[in-house]
Coordinates of C-alpha atoms in Angstrom, one line a residue:
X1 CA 124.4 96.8 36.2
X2 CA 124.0 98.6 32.8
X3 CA 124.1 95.2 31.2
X4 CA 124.3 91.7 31.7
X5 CA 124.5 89.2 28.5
X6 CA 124.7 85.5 28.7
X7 CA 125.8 82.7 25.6
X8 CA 124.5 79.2 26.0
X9 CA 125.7 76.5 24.3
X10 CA 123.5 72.7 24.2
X11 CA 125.2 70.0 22.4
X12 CA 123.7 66.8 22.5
X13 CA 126.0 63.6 23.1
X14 CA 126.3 60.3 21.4
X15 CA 126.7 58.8 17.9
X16 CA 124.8 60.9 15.3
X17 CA 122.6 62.5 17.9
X18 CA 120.6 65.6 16.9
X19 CA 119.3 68.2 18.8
X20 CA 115.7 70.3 18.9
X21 CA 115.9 73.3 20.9
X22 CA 112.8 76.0 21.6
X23 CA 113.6 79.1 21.7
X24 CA 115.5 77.8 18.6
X25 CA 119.0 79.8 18.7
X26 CA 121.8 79.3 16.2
X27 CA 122.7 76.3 13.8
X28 CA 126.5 75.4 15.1
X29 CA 125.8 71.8 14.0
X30 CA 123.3 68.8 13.4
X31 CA 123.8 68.5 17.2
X32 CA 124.6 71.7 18.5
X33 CA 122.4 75.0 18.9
X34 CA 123.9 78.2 20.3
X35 CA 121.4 81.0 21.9
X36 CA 122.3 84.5 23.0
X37 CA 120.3 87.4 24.8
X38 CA 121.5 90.6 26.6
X39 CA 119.4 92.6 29.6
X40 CA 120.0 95.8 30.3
X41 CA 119.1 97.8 33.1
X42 CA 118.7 94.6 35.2
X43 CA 120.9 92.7 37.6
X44 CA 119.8 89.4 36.2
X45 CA 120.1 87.9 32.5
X46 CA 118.2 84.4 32.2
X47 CA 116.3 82.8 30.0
X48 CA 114.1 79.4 29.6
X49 CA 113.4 76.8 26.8
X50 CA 112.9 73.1 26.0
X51 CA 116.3 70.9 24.6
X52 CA 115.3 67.4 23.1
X53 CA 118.5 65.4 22.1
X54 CA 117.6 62.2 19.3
X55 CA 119.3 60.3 17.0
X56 CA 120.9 57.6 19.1
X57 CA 120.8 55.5 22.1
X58 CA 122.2 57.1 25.2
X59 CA 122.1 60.5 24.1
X60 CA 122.9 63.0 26.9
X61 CA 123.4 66.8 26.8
X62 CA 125.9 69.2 27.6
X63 CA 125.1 72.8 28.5
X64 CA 127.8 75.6 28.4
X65 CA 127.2 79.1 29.7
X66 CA 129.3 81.9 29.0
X67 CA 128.3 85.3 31.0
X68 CA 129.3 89.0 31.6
X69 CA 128.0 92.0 33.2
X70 CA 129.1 95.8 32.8
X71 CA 129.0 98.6 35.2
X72 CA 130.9 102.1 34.8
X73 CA 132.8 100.6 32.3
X74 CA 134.4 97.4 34.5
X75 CA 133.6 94.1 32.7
X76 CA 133.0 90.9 35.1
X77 CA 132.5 87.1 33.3
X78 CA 132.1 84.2 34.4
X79 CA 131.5 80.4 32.7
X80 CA 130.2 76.9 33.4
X81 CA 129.2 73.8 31.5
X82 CA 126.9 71.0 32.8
X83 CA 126.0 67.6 31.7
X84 CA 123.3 65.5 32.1

C-alpha cells in the first residue's frame, strides 16, 4: 500500500454526557471528539488512546471508524461503528 488513512469517531452516550479523549483529536461537540492519522508506506494504519465518557448516569460510547487504503491509484474503504 502507498497509503492507508483511518477517521475515528467517539461520541459518548446519554443525557449531557461529555467526553475526554487522549490523543485529544477534534472538537465536533461537548460529547464528541473526531481523530485522524494517515501511514504511508505501510500495510497497517492504527492507533491507540484512552476515551473517558462523564456527565451522566449510564453513559456509554460509540466508536465509528472510517478507513481507506491506495495502491497504483485504486482506492479501497471500508467502515464500522461499535458501542459499548
Amino acid at each position: 500500500m502507498s497509503k492507508v488513512s483511518n477517521v475515528a469517531t467517539i461520541k459518548a452516550n446519554g443525557w449531557q454526557a461529555t467526553l475526554s479523549l487522549s490523543p485529544s483529536g477534534t472538537r465536533v461537540s461537548e460529547n464528541t471528539r473526531s481523530i485522524s492519522w494517515t501511514n504511508t508506506n505501510t500495510w497497517i494504519s492504527d492507533i491507540s488512546g484512552v476515551a473517558d465518557p462523564g456527565g451522566s448516569i449510564n453513559t456509554s460510547i460509540t466508536t465509528c471508524s472510517d478507513g481507506g487504503a491506495f495502491k497504483s491509484g485504486t482506492k479501497v474503504f471500508a467502515s464500522a461503528c461499535a458501542n459499548g
